[in-house]
Amino acid sequence: MKILLHICCAPCIIYPLKALKEKGAAVTGFFYNPNIYPQEEYLRRKEALEIYSQGQGAEIIYPQYRPEEYVQATQGKEGKERCLSCWNFRLKKTAQEAKLRQFEYFSTTLLVSPYQDQEALKKIGEDLAAQEKIKFYYEDFRIGYRDAHNEARQKGIYCQKYCGCIHSEASSHKKHK
Ligand code: SF4
């Protein structure tokens, strides 16, 4: 199974990479996250992934960071609708890239997070698979979330404090205060 795996951050790749490798899959990562704000935060998450993936011998593709793509994809959307568009545009790009590069499957590390909507992500992945004519690999990776994040903390891998966008950054800042 040759799979292009959308990666949201370093801690979230730990379990899916392990689980997929155990199944004999050939995994290439795709760090496509123009939703991350500000750029310093994007670079911090990217650097954490570079360090972790090098240690694992995992190949990762890093498309250019263009935050305007997030703004365009979520324009006029609020709350849950904004998150749905945010997941959709990142997974759509992953599906298209996977097709272009002749992968059999695409998937996402967002499926490891208990903070994201698993059913909505599954539906988006399946709809995109039908649209883009490429297979979506679905697995509920949430079982590995806690241990992977503990491992990340022990290894000193950067763990972010908010989902990614300016809105999530502002609400985490508010909660903190
Ligand atoms: S909260 Fe997370 S999923 Fe929702 S729009 Fe912001 S970055 Fe995207």
Tab-separated table of N, CA and C and ligand atoms in Angstrom:
chain	number	residue	atom	x	y	z
A	1	MET	N	0.855	-1.198	0.000
A	1	MET	CA	0.000	0.000	0.000
A	1	MET	C	0.890	1.247	0.000
A	2	LYS	N	0.779	2.044	-1.050
A	2	LYS	CA	1.564	3.277	-1.165
A	2	LYS	C	0.635	4.439	-0.802
A	3	ILE	N	0.995	5.134	0.265
A	3	ILE	CA	0.045	6.110	0.800
A	3	ILE	C	0.673	7.481	1.019
A	4	LEU	N	-0.053	8.522	0.618
A	4	LEU	CA	0.369	9.895	0.902
A	4	LEU	C	-0.441	10.358	2.111
A	5	LEU	N	0.286	10.625	3.189
A	5	LEU	CA	-0.360	10.921	4.467
A	5	LEU	C	-0.241	12.406	4.800
A	6	HIS	N	-1.391	13.071	4.799
A	6	HIS	CA	-1.385	14.474	5.223
A	6	HIS	C	-0.993	14.512	6.702
A	7	ILE	N	-0.047	15.405	7.036
A	7	ILE	CA	0.427	15.495	8.431
A	7	ILE	C	0.121	16.878	8.982
A	8	CYS	N	-0.541	16.909	10.133
A	8	CYS	CA	-0.846	18.209	10.737
A	8	CYS	C	0.291	18.699	11.633
A	9	CYS	N	1.000	17.763	12.297
A	9	CYS	CA	2.104	18.159	13.190
A	9	CYS	C	2.904	16.922	13.583
A	10	ALA	N	4.079	17.141	14.187
A	10	ALA	CA	4.964	16.012	14.532
A	10	ALA	C	4.341	15.032	15.540
A	11	PRO	N	3.764	15.508	16.668
A	11	PRO	CA	3.221	14.528	17.621
A	11	PRO	C	2.143	13.629	16.982
A	12	CYS	N	1.373	14.199	16.061
A	12	CYS	CA	0.268	13.435	15.459
A	12	CYS	C	0.713	12.436	14.390
A	13	ILE	N	1.982	12.473	13.986
A	13	ILE	CA	2.402	11.451	13.002
A	13	ILE	C	2.890	10.189	13.722
A	14	ILE	N	3.231	10.298	14.996
A	14	ILE	CA	3.891	9.180	15.692
A	14	ILE	C	3.082	7.878	15.587
A	15	TYR	N	1.829	7.921	15.997
A	15	TYR	CA	1.055	6.675	16.010
A	15	TYR	C	0.641	6.212	14.593
A	16	PRO	N	0.074	7.090	13.748
A	16	PRO	CA	-0.313	6.608	12.414
A	16	PRO	C	0.861	6.029	11.617
A	17	LEU	N	2.043	6.647	11.758
A	17	LEU	CA	3.209	6.136	11.022
A	17	LEU	C	3.556	4.721	11.492
A	18	LYS	N	3.539	4.538	12.812
A	18	LYS	CA	3.841	3.224	13.390
A	18	LYS	C	2.793	2.194	12.932
A	19	ALA	N	1.524	2.572	13.049
A	19	ALA	CA	0.439	1.645	12.696
A	19	ALA	C	0.484	1.274	11.210
A	20	LEU	N	0.753	2.258	10.363
A	20	LEU	CA	0.775	1.985	8.920
A	20	LEU	C	1.992	1.152	8.530
A	21	LYS	N	3.132	1.452	9.170
A	21	LYS	CA	4.343	0.666	8.878
A	21	LYS	C	4.144	-0.792	9.285
A	22	GLU	N	3.468	-1.011	10.404
A	22	GLU	CA	3.197	-2.384	10.859
A	22	GLU	C	2.329	-3.145	9.857
A	23	LYS	N	1.550	-2.391	9.091
A	23	LYS	CA	0.687	-3.034	8.079
A	23	LYS	C	1.444	-3.197	6.758
A	24	GLY	N	2.707	-2.781	6.748
A	24	GLY	CA	3.519	-2.923	5.539
A	24	GLY	C	3.328	-1.798	4.538
A	25	ALA	N	2.727	-0.695	4.960
A	25	ALA	CA	2.485	0.415	4.024
A	25	ALA	C	3.756	1.230	3.787
A	26	ALA	N	3.896	1.747	2.586
A	26	ALA	CA	4.980	2.683	2.262
A	26	ALA	C	4.386	4.085	2.402
A	27	VAL	N	4.837	4.802	3.434
A	27	VAL	CA	4.209	6.082	3.771
A	27	VAL	C	5.107	7.264	3.390
A	28	THR	N	4.520	8.222	2.698
A	28	THR	CA	5.182	9.508	2.450
A	28	THR	C	4.292	10.568	3.096
A	29	GLY	N	4.917	11.495	3.814
A	29	GLY	CA	4.151	12.539	4.489
A	29	GLY	C	3.949	13.765	3.612
A	30	PHE	N	2.902	14.510	3.928
A	30	PHE	CA	2.577	15.719	3.162
A	30	PHE	C	2.169	16.786	4.165
A	31	PHE	N	3.071	17.726	4.432
A	31	PHE	CA	2.823	18.745	5.451
A	31	PHE	C	2.185	19.964	4.774
A	32	TYR	N	0.892	19.847	4.549
A	32	TYR	CA	0.171	20.944	3.881
A	32	TYR	C	-0.782	21.588	4.882
A	33	ASN	N	-0.361	22.717	5.441
A	33	ASN	CA	-1.139	23.370	6.498
A	33	ASN	C	-1.084	24.894	6.435
A	34	PRO	N	-1.661	25.497	5.394
A	34	PRO	CA	-1.655	26.968	5.295
A	34	PRO	C	-2.555	27.609	6.352
A	35	ASN	N	-3.298	26.769	7.084
A	35	ASN	CA	-4.165	27.266	8.165
A	35	ASN	C	-3.354	27.745	9.374
A	36	ILE	N	-2.112	27.301	9.487
A	36	ILE	CA	-1.343	27.623	10.698
A	36	ILE	C	-0.943	29.093	10.717
A	37	TYR	N	-1.250	29.717	11.844
A	37	TYR	CA	-0.979	31.141	12.048
A	37	TYR	C	-0.298	31.338	13.393
A	38	PRO	N	0.694	32.232	13.530
A	38	PRO	CA	1.363	32.962	12.455
A	38	PRO	C	2.482	32.103	11.820
A	39	GLN	N	3.241	32.719	10.941
A	39	GLN	CA	4.272	31.975	10.217
A	39	GLN	C	5.308	31.351	11.172
A	40	GLU	N	5.621	32.055	12.270
A	40	GLU	CA	6.610	31.521	13.234
A	40	GLU	C	6.121	30.185	13.789
A	41	GLU	N	4.809	30.112	14.016
A	41	GLU	CA	4.226	28.875	14.539
A	41	GLU	C	4.311	27.775	13.475
A	42	TYR	N	4.040	28.150	12.213
A	42	TYR	CA	4.142	27.189	11.108
A	42	TYR	C	5.569	26.621	11.055
A	43	LEU	N	6.554	27.522	11.156
A	43	LEU	CA	7.948	27.089	11.048
A	43	LEU	C	8.355	26.213	12.234
A	44	ARG	N	7.814	26.524	13.386
A	44	ARG	CA	8.101	25.734	14.575
A	44	ARG	C	7.567	24.303	14.425
A	45	ARG	N	6.339	24.192	13.921
A	45	ARG	CA	5.739	22.859	13.726
A	45	ARG	C	6.475	22.095	12.626
A	46	LYS	N	6.868	22.845	11.595
A	46	LYS	CA	7.578	22.214	10.469
A	46	LYS	C	8.935	21.673	10.936
A	47	GLU	N	9.633	22.483	11.715
A	47	GLU	CA	10.954	22.069	12.201
A	47	GLU	C	10.841	20.819	13.092
A	48	ALA	N	9.812	20.807	13.937
A	48	ALA	CA	9.606	19.642	14.810
A	48	ALA	C	9.386	18.386	13.959
A	49	LEU	N	8.651	18.522	12.888
A	49	LEU	CA	8.384	17.383	12.008
A	49	LEU	C	9.662	16.956	11.276
A	50	GLU	N	10.439	17.949	10.831
A	50	GLU	CA	11.690	17.617	10.126
A	50	GLU	C	12.594	16.769	11.022
A	51	ILE	N	12.719	17.197	12.281
A	51	ILE	CA	13.601	16.474	13.207
A	51	ILE	C	13.063	15.059	13.455
A	52	TYR	N	11.757	14.962	13.725
A	52	TYR	CA	11.187	13.644	14.033
A	52	TYR	C	11.266	12.704	12.814
A	53	SER	N	10.883	13.209	11.653
A	53	SER	CA	10.827	12.338	10.470
A	53	SER	C	12.218	11.886	10.032
A	54	GLN	N	13.223	12.760	10.231
A	54	GLN	CA	14.586	12.343	9.874
A	54	GLN	C	15.005	11.164	10.746
A	55	GLY	N	14.656	11.236	12.027
A	55	GLY	CA	14.971	10.141	12.952
A	55	GLY	C	14.274	8.846	12.561
A	56	GLN	N	13.149	8.961	11.897
A	56	GLN	CA	12.352	7.787	11.494
A	56	GLN	C	12.661	7.332	10.071
A	57	GLY	N	13.456	8.127	9.380
A	57	GLY	CA	13.750	7.822	7.969
A	57	GLY	C	12.521	7.978	7.085
A	58	ALA	N	11.609	8.870	7.488
A	58	ALA	CA	10.373	9.048	6.706
A	58	ALA	C	10.512	10.223	5.736
A	59	GLU	N	10.064	10.006	4.521
A	59	GLU	CA	10.118	11.090	3.526
A	59	GLU	C	8.889	11.994	3.692
A	60	ILE	N	9.130	13.303	3.701
A	60	ILE	CA	8.009	14.247	3.844
A	60	ILE	C	8.087	15.287	2.720
A	61	ILE	N	6.943	15.590	2.157
A	61	ILE	CA	6.866	16.661	1.145
A	61	ILE	C	6.380	17.918	1.870
A	62	TYR	N	7.065	19.046	1.613
A	62	TYR	CA	6.686	20.317	2.243
A	62	TYR	C	6.292	21.309	1.140
A	63	PRO	N	5.013	21.431	0.846
A	63	PRO	CA	4.606	22.433	-0.152
A	63	PRO	C	4.856	23.837	0.413
A	64	GLN	N	4.935	24.802	-0.468
A	64	GLN	CA	5.174	26.179	-0.030
A	64	GLN	C	4.059	26.657	0.914
A	65	TYR	N	4.437	27.420	1.927
A	65	TYR	CA	3.462	27.950	2.902
A	65	TYR	C	2.766	29.170	2.312
A	66	ARG	N	1.479	29.040	2.022
A	66	ARG	CA	0.704	30.156	1.477
A	66	ARG	C	-0.557	30.336	2.316
A	67	PRO	N	-0.486	31.146	3.393
A	67	PRO	CA	-1.635	31.285	4.290
A	67	PRO	C	-2.886	31.835	3.606
A	68	GLU	N	-2.689	32.520	2.477
A	68	GLU	CA	-3.852	33.056	1.759
A	68	GLU	C	-4.762	31.925	1.249
A	69	GLU	N	-4.205	30.727	1.080
A	69	GLU	CA	-5.032	29.600	0.625
A	69	GLU	C	-6.057	29.216	1.706
A	70	TYR	N	-5.642	29.329	2.951
A	70	TYR	CA	-6.583	29.069	4.056
A	70	TYR	C	-7.672	30.143	4.094
A	71	VAL	N	-7.251	31.406	3.944
A	71	VAL	CA	-8.208	32.521	3.994
A	71	VAL	C	-9.246	32.347	2.890
A	72	GLN	N	-8.776	32.024	1.702
A	72	GLN	CA	-9.666	31.845	0.548
A	72	GLN	C	-10.642	30.669	0.775
A	73	ALA	N	-10.130	29.579	1.295
A	73	ALA	CA	-10.965	28.372	1.465
A	73	ALA	C	-12.023	28.538	2.552
A	74	THR	N	-11.776	29.415	3.511
A	74	THR	CA	-12.703	29.509	4.659
A	74	THR	C	-13.442	30.847	4.714
A	75	GLN	N	-13.276	31.644	3.664
A	75	GLN	CA	-13.902	32.967	3.631
A	75	GLN	C	-15.411	32.907	3.920
A	76	GLY	N	-15.877	33.747	4.819
A	76	GLY	CA	-17.309	33.818	5.109
A	76	GLY	C	-17.822	32.696	5.998
A	77	LYS	N	-16.951	31.816	6.435
A	77	LYS	CA	-17.387	30.674	7.269
A	77	LYS	C	-17.055	30.952	8.736
A	78	GLU	N	-17.909	30.425	9.597
A	78	GLU	CA	-17.708	30.603	11.043
A	78	GLU	C	-17.809	29.239	11.734
A	79	GLY	N	-17.214	29.150	12.914
A	79	GLY	CA	-17.373	27.968	13.768
A	79	GLY	C	-17.117	26.650	13.061
A	80	LYS	N	-18.058	25.710	13.221
A	80	LYS	CA	-17.893	24.359	12.681
A	80	LYS	C	-17.755	24.348	11.157
A	81	GLU	N	-18.515	25.253	10.503
A	81	GLU	CA	-18.443	25.340	9.038
A	81	GLU	C	-17.029	25.677	8.574
A	82	ARG	N	-16.393	26.542	9.345
A	82	ARG	CA	-15.009	26.940	9.006
A	82	ARG	C	-14.080	25.727	9.142
A	83	CYS	N	-14.260	24.963	10.201
A	83	CYS	CA	-13.411	23.773	10.392
A	83	CYS	C	-13.645	22.755	9.261
A	84	LEU	N	-14.895	22.582	8.854
A	84	LEU	CA	-15.182	21.631	7.771
A	84	LEU	C	-14.471	22.049	6.488
A	85	SER	N	-14.508	23.360	6.202
A	85	SER	CA	-13.827	23.848	4.989
A	85	SER	C	-12.314	23.707	5.122
A	86	CYS	N	-11.827	23.935	6.330
A	86	CYS	CA	-10.393	23.833	6.605
A	86	CYS	C	-9.887	22.400	6.385
A	87	TRP	N	-10.635	21.424	6.882
A	87	TRP	CA	-10.250	20.022	6.667
A	87	TRP	C	-10.370	19.681	5.187
A	88	ASN	N	-11.476	20.137	4.593
A	88	ASN	CA	-11.744	19.773	3.206
A	88	ASN	C	-10.653	20.275	2.255
A	89	PHE	N	-10.237	21.538	2.391
A	89	PHE	CA	-9.276	22.041	1.399
A	89	PHE	C	-7.891	21.425	1.572
A	90	ARG	N	-7.536	21.103	2.814
A	90	ARG	CA	-6.222	20.466	3.012
A	90	ARG	C	-6.233	19.017	2.507
A	91	LEU	N	-7.342	18.327	2.730
A	91	LEU	CA	-7.419	16.940	2.257
A	91	LEU	C	-7.586	16.869	0.739
A	92	LYS	N	-8.249	17.880	0.183
A	92	LYS	CA	-8.416	17.905	-1.275
A	92	LYS	C	-7.046	18.032	-1.956
A	93	LYS	N	-6.236	18.941	-1.426
A	93	LYS	CA	-4.886	19.120	-1.978
A	93	LYS	C	-4.081	17.821	-1.826
A	94	THR	N	-4.252	17.152	-0.694
A	94	THR	CA	-3.529	15.894	-0.467
A	94	THR	C	-3.977	14.834	-1.488
A	95	ALA	N	-5.282	14.748	-1.704
A	95	ALA	CA	-5.815	13.763	-2.664
A	95	ALA	C	-5.284	14.060	-4.074
A	96	GLN	N	-5.276	15.341	-4.442
A	96	GLN	CA	-4.817	15.706	-5.785
A	96	GLN	C	-3.328	15.405	-5.960
A	97	GLU	N	-2.566	15.718	-4.920
A	97	GLU	CA	-1.123	15.463	-4.958
A	97	GLU	C	-0.847	13.958	-5.029
A	98	ALA	N	-1.631	13.197	-4.273
A	98	ALA	CA	-1.464	11.744	-4.264
A	98	ALA	C	-1.732	11.168	-5.663
A	99	LYS	N	-2.750	11.714	-6.298
A	99	LYS	CA	-3.095	11.219	-7.637
A	99	LYS	C	-1.987	11.556	-8.639
A	100	LEU	N	-1.543	12.808	-8.545
A	100	LEU	CA	-0.482	13.291	-9.433
A	100	LEU	C	0.786	12.459	-9.299
A	101	ARG	N	1.101	12.082	-8.083
A	101	ARG	CA	2.343	11.345	-7.824
A	101	ARG	C	2.137	9.832	-7.821
A	102	GLN	N	0.979	9.407	-8.256
A	102	GLN	CA	0.650	7.981	-8.419
A	102	GLN	C	0.718	7.159	-7.127
A	103	PHE	N	0.192	7.746	-6.045
A	103	PHE	CA	0.003	6.960	-4.826
A	103	PHE	C	-1.309	6.201	-4.984
A	104	GLU	N	-1.437	5.101	-4.225
A	104	GLU	CA	-2.701	4.350	-4.272
A	104	GLU	C	-3.754	4.992	-3.371
A	105	TYR	N	-3.275	5.547	-2.237
A	105	TYR	CA	-4.164	6.065	-1.193
A	105	TYR	C	-3.715	7.432	-0.711
A	106	PHE	N	-4.657	8.151	-0.110
A	106	PHE	CA	-4.306	9.320	0.693
A	106	PHE	C	-5.008	9.168	2.038
A	107	SER	N	-4.458	9.837	3.040
A	107	SER	CA	-5.084	9.812	4.364
A	107	SER	C	-4.588	11.011	5.162
A	108	THR	N	-4.906	11.051	6.452
A	108	THR	CA	-4.508	12.204	7.263
A	108	THR	C	-4.271	11.837	8.727
A	109	THR	N	-3.300	12.499	9.330
A	109	THR	CA	-3.038	12.299	10.761
A	109	THR	C	-4.095	12.993	11.617
A	110	LEU	N	-4.964	13.773	11.007
A	110	LEU	CA	-6.056	14.393	11.778
A	110	LEU	C	-6.927	13.303	12.416
A	111	LEU	N	-6.882	12.089	11.842
A	111	LEU	CA	-7.688	10.978	12.358
A	111	LEU	C	-7.167	10.443	13.693
A	112	VAL	N	-6.031	10.965	14.164
A	112	VAL	CA	-5.516	10.525	15.476
A	112	VAL	C	-6.034	11.426	16.601
A	113	SER	N	-6.570	12.583	16.230
A	113	SER	CA	-6.878	13.585	17.248
A	113	SER	C	-8.289	13.441	17.838
A	114	PRO	N	-8.390	13.353	19.155
A	114	PRO	CA	-9.722	13.320	19.772
A	114	PRO	C	-10.394	14.694	19.725
A	115	TYR	N	-9.645	15.725	19.295
A	115	TYR	CA	-10.197	17.085	19.236
A	115	TYR	C	-10.822	17.410	17.877
A	116	GLN	N	-10.672	16.511	16.902
A	116	GLN	CA	-11.263	16.748	15.575
A	116	GLN	C	-12.479	15.818	15.431
A	117	ASP	N	-13.341	16.143	14.483
A	117	ASP	CA	-14.568	15.374	14.286
A	117	ASP	C	-14.294	14.180	13.362
A	118	GLN	N	-14.136	13.025	13.961
A	118	GLN	CA	-13.754	11.816	13.236
A	118	GLN	C	-14.725	11.472	12.098
A	119	GLU	N	-16.037	11.524	12.390
A	119	GLU	CA	-17.035	11.162	11.378
A	119	GLU	C	-17.024	12.140	10.207
A	120	ALA	N	-16.867	13.438	10.534
A	120	ALA	CA	-16.826	14.445	9.468
A	120	ALA	C	-15.577	14.250	8.604
A	121	LEU	N	-14.458	13.952	9.241
A	121	LEU	CA	-13.216	13.727	8.482
A	121	LEU	C	-13.347	12.508	7.567
A	122	LYS	N	-13.989	11.481	8.088
A	122	LYS	CA	-14.180	10.253	7.299
A	122	LYS	C	-15.027	10.561	6.058
A	123	LYS	N	-16.090	11.322	6.271
A	123	LYS	CA	-16.984	11.652	5.157
A	123	LYS	C	-16.255	12.522	4.126
A	124	ILE	N	-15.508	13.512	4.601
A	124	ILE	CA	-14.757	14.375	3.682
A	124	ILE	C	-13.773	13.531	2.863
A	125	GLY	N	-13.064	12.631	3.546
A	125	GLY	CA	-12.096	11.768	2.853
A	125	GLY	C	-12.777	10.907	1.802
A	126	GLU	N	-13.911	10.325	2.148
A	126	GLU	CA	-14.602	9.438	1.200
A	126	GLU	C	-15.192	10.226	0.023
A	127	ASP	N	-15.732	11.409	0.313
A	127	ASP	CA	-16.284	12.238	-0.774
A	127	ASP	C	-15.169	12.677	-1.738
A	128	LEU	N	-14.035	13.060	-1.160
A	128	LEU	CA	-12.912	13.487	-2.012
A	128	LEU	C	-12.365	12.318	-2.837
A	129	ALA	N	-12.370	11.133	-2.228
A	129	ALA	CA	-11.895	9.949	-2.947
A	129	ALA	C	-12.741	9.728	-4.207
A	130	ALA	N	-14.069	9.889	-4.038
A	130	ALA	CA	-14.967	9.707	-5.184
A	130	ALA	C	-14.747	10.815	-6.223
A	131	GLN	N	-14.594	12.033	-5.738
A	131	GLN	CA	-14.400	13.191	-6.628
A	131	GLN	C	-13.097	13.118	-7.413
A	132	GLU	N	-12.020	12.807	-6.685
A	132	GLU	CA	-10.671	12.860	-7.276
A	132	GLU	C	-10.226	11.513	-7.840
A	133	LYS	N	-11.046	10.501	-7.645
A	133	LYS	CA	-10.778	9.144	-8.146
A	133	LYS	C	-9.448	8.580	-7.637
A	134	ILE	N	-9.356	8.577	-6.319
A	134	ILE	CA	-8.209	7.962	-5.637
A	134	ILE	C	-8.727	7.438	-4.300
A	135	LYS	N	-8.124	6.368	-3.781
A	135	LYS	CA	-8.665	5.752	-2.558
A	135	LYS	C	-8.266	6.512	-1.291
A	136	PHE	N	-9.231	6.583	-0.368
A	136	PHE	CA	-8.974	7.208	0.936
A	136	PHE	C	-8.750	6.096	1.949
A	137	TYR	N	-7.659	6.167	2.688
A	137	TYR	CA	-7.421	5.178	3.735
A	137	TYR	C	-8.003	5.703	5.038
A	138	TYR	N	-8.993	4.979	5.570
A	138	TYR	CA	-9.585	5.390	6.844
A	138	TYR	C	-9.219	4.412	7.943
A	139	GLU	N	-8.733	4.960	9.053
A	139	GLU	CA	-8.566	4.173	10.276
A	139	GLU	C	-8.745	5.138	11.440
A	140	ASP	N	-9.458	4.677	12.468
A	140	ASP	CA	-9.596	5.498	13.663
A	140	ASP	C	-8.308	5.327	14.475
A	141	PHE	N	-7.417	6.315	14.338
A	141	PHE	CA	-6.108	6.222	14.994
A	141	PHE	C	-6.143	6.741	16.437
A	142	ARG	N	-7.320	7.169	16.911
A	142	ARG	CA	-7.366	7.875	18.202
A	142	ARG	C	-6.836	7.055	19.379
A	143	ILE	N	-6.866	5.748	19.243
A	143	ILE	CA	-6.383	4.869	20.312
A	143	ILE	C	-4.912	5.176	20.660
A	144	GLY	N	-4.169	5.677	19.680
A	144	GLY	CA	-2.736	5.921	19.911
A	144	GLY	C	-2.393	7.338	20.314
A	145	TYR	N	-3.411	8.182	20.445
A	145	TYR	CA	-3.146	9.620	20.668
A	145	TYR	C	-2.397	9.888	21.976
A	146	ARG	N	-2.924	9.370	23.079
A	146	ARG	CA	-2.367	9.699	24.399
A	146	ARG	C	-0.904	9.271	24.517
A	147	ASP	N	-0.618	8.006	24.176
A	147	ASP	CA	0.763	7.504	24.301
A	147	ASP	C	1.708	8.281	23.394
A	148	ALA	N	1.237	8.583	22.192
A	148	ALA	CA	2.104	9.306	21.248
A	148	ALA	C	2.431	10.699	21.779
A	149	HIS	N	1.454	11.353	22.382
A	149	HIS	CA	1.720	12.700	22.900
A	149	HIS	C	2.599	12.659	24.140
A	150	ASN	N	2.467	11.603	24.934
A	150	ASN	CA	3.388	11.453	26.063
A	150	ASN	C	4.809	11.236	25.549
A	151	GLU	N	4.906	10.394	24.521
A	151	GLU	CA	6.233	10.134	23.924
A	151	GLU	C	6.835	11.433	23.379
A	152	ALA	N	6.006	12.221	22.712
A	152	ALA	CA	6.487	13.489	22.139
A	152	ALA	C	7.029	14.396	23.255
A	153	ARG	N	6.287	14.491	24.345
A	153	ARG	CA	6.738	15.347	25.462
A	153	ARG	C	8.047	14.840	26.047
A	154	GLN	N	8.128	13.520	26.221
A	154	GLN	CA	9.371	12.944	26.786
A	154	GLN	C	10.570	13.215	25.885
A	155	LYS	N	10.337	13.177	24.573
A	155	LYS	CA	11.442	13.377	23.630
A	155	LYS	C	11.702	14.849	23.343
A	156	GLY	N	10.895	15.719	23.947
A	156	GLY	CA	11.090	17.161	23.743
A	156	GLY	C	10.621	17.644	22.379
A	157	ILE	N	9.690	16.883	21.753
A	157	ILE	CA	9.135	17.313	20.457
A	157	ILE	C	8.109	18.407	20.730
A	158	TYR	N	8.146	19.445	19.956
A	158	TYR	CA	7.241	20.582	20.168
A	158	TYR	C	5.769	20.148	20.048
A	159	CYS	N	4.982	20.452	21.081
A	159	CYS	CA	3.535	20.169	21.063
A	159	CYS	C	2.806	21.511	21.122
A	160	GLN	N	2.058	21.818	20.087
A	160	GLN	CA	1.381	23.119	20.009
A	160	GLN	C	0.240	23.239	21.016
A	161	LYS	N	-0.127	24.484	21.282
A	161	LYS	CA	-1.168	24.723	22.294
A	161	LYS	C	-2.516	25.071	21.691
A	162	TYR	N	-2.583	25.124	20.378
A	162	TYR	CA	-3.867	25.403	19.722
A	162	TYR	C	-3.902	24.714	18.370
A	163	CYS	N	-5.120	24.603	17.812
A	163	CYS	CA	-5.314	23.830	16.593
A	163	CYS	C	-4.450	24.345	15.435
A	164	GLY	N	-4.532	25.654	15.154
A	164	GLY	CA	-3.690	26.149	14.057
A	164	GLY	C	-4.001	27.555	13.589
A	165	CYS	N	-5.277	27.827	13.314
A	165	CYS	CA	-5.616	29.109	12.685
A	165	CYS	C	-5.635	30.267	13.687
A	166	ILE	N	-5.780	31.457	13.161
A	166	ILE	CA	-5.801	32.669	13.988
A	166	ILE	C	-6.951	32.622	15.001
A	167	HIS	N	-8.063	32.026	14.608
A	167	HIS	CA	-9.236	31.959	15.501
A	167	HIS	C	-8.958	31.023	16.683
A	168	SER	N	-8.352	29.882	16.385
A	168	SER	CA	-8.056	28.937	17.468
A	168	SER	C	-6.950	29.491	18.362
A	169	GLU	N	-6.040	30.246	17.777
A	169	GLU	CA	-4.972	30.863	18.581
A	169	GLU	C	-5.576	31.880	19.543
A	170	ALA	N	-6.518	32.688	19.035
A	170	ALA	CA	-7.152	33.718	19.859
A	170	ALA	C	-7.959	33.080	20.987
A	171	SER	N	-8.707	31.991	20.690
A	171	SER	CA	-9.516	31.422	21.768
A	171	SER	C	-8.645	30.698	22.787
A	172	SER	N	-7.530	30.144	22.377
A	172	SER	CA	-6.651	29.482	23.359
A	172	SER	C	-5.998	30.553	24.256
A	173	HIS	N	-5.675	31.680	23.656
A	173	HIS	CA	-5.067	32.788	24.394
A	173	HIS	C	-6.060	33.307	25.453
A	174	LYS	N	-7.330	33.401	25.038
A	174	LYS	CA	-8.397	33.876	25.913
A	174	LYS	C	-8.562	32.919	27.104
A	175	LYS	N	-8.606	31.615	26.821
A	175	LYS	CA	-8.769	30.591	27.864
A	175	LYS	C	-7.618	30.666	28.855
A	176	HIS	N	-6.417	30.859	28.304
A	176	HIS	CA	-5.209	30.902	29.101
A	176	HIS	C	-5.254	32.048	30.107
A	177	LYS	N	-5.744	33.187	29.601
A	177	LYS	CA	-5.844	34.397	30.417
A	177	LYS	C	-6.788	34.168	31.593
B	1	SF4	S1	-9.868	25.473	14.519
B	1	SF4	FE1	-8.459	24.065	13.483
B	1	SF4	S2	-9.732	22.905	12.017
B	1	SF4	FE2	-10.910	24.738	12.673
B	1	SF4	S3	-10.442	26.287	11.124
B	1	SF4	FE3	-8.977	26.581	12.781
B	1	SF4	S4	-7.168	25.368	12.188
B	1	SF4	FE4	-8.881	24.696	10.928
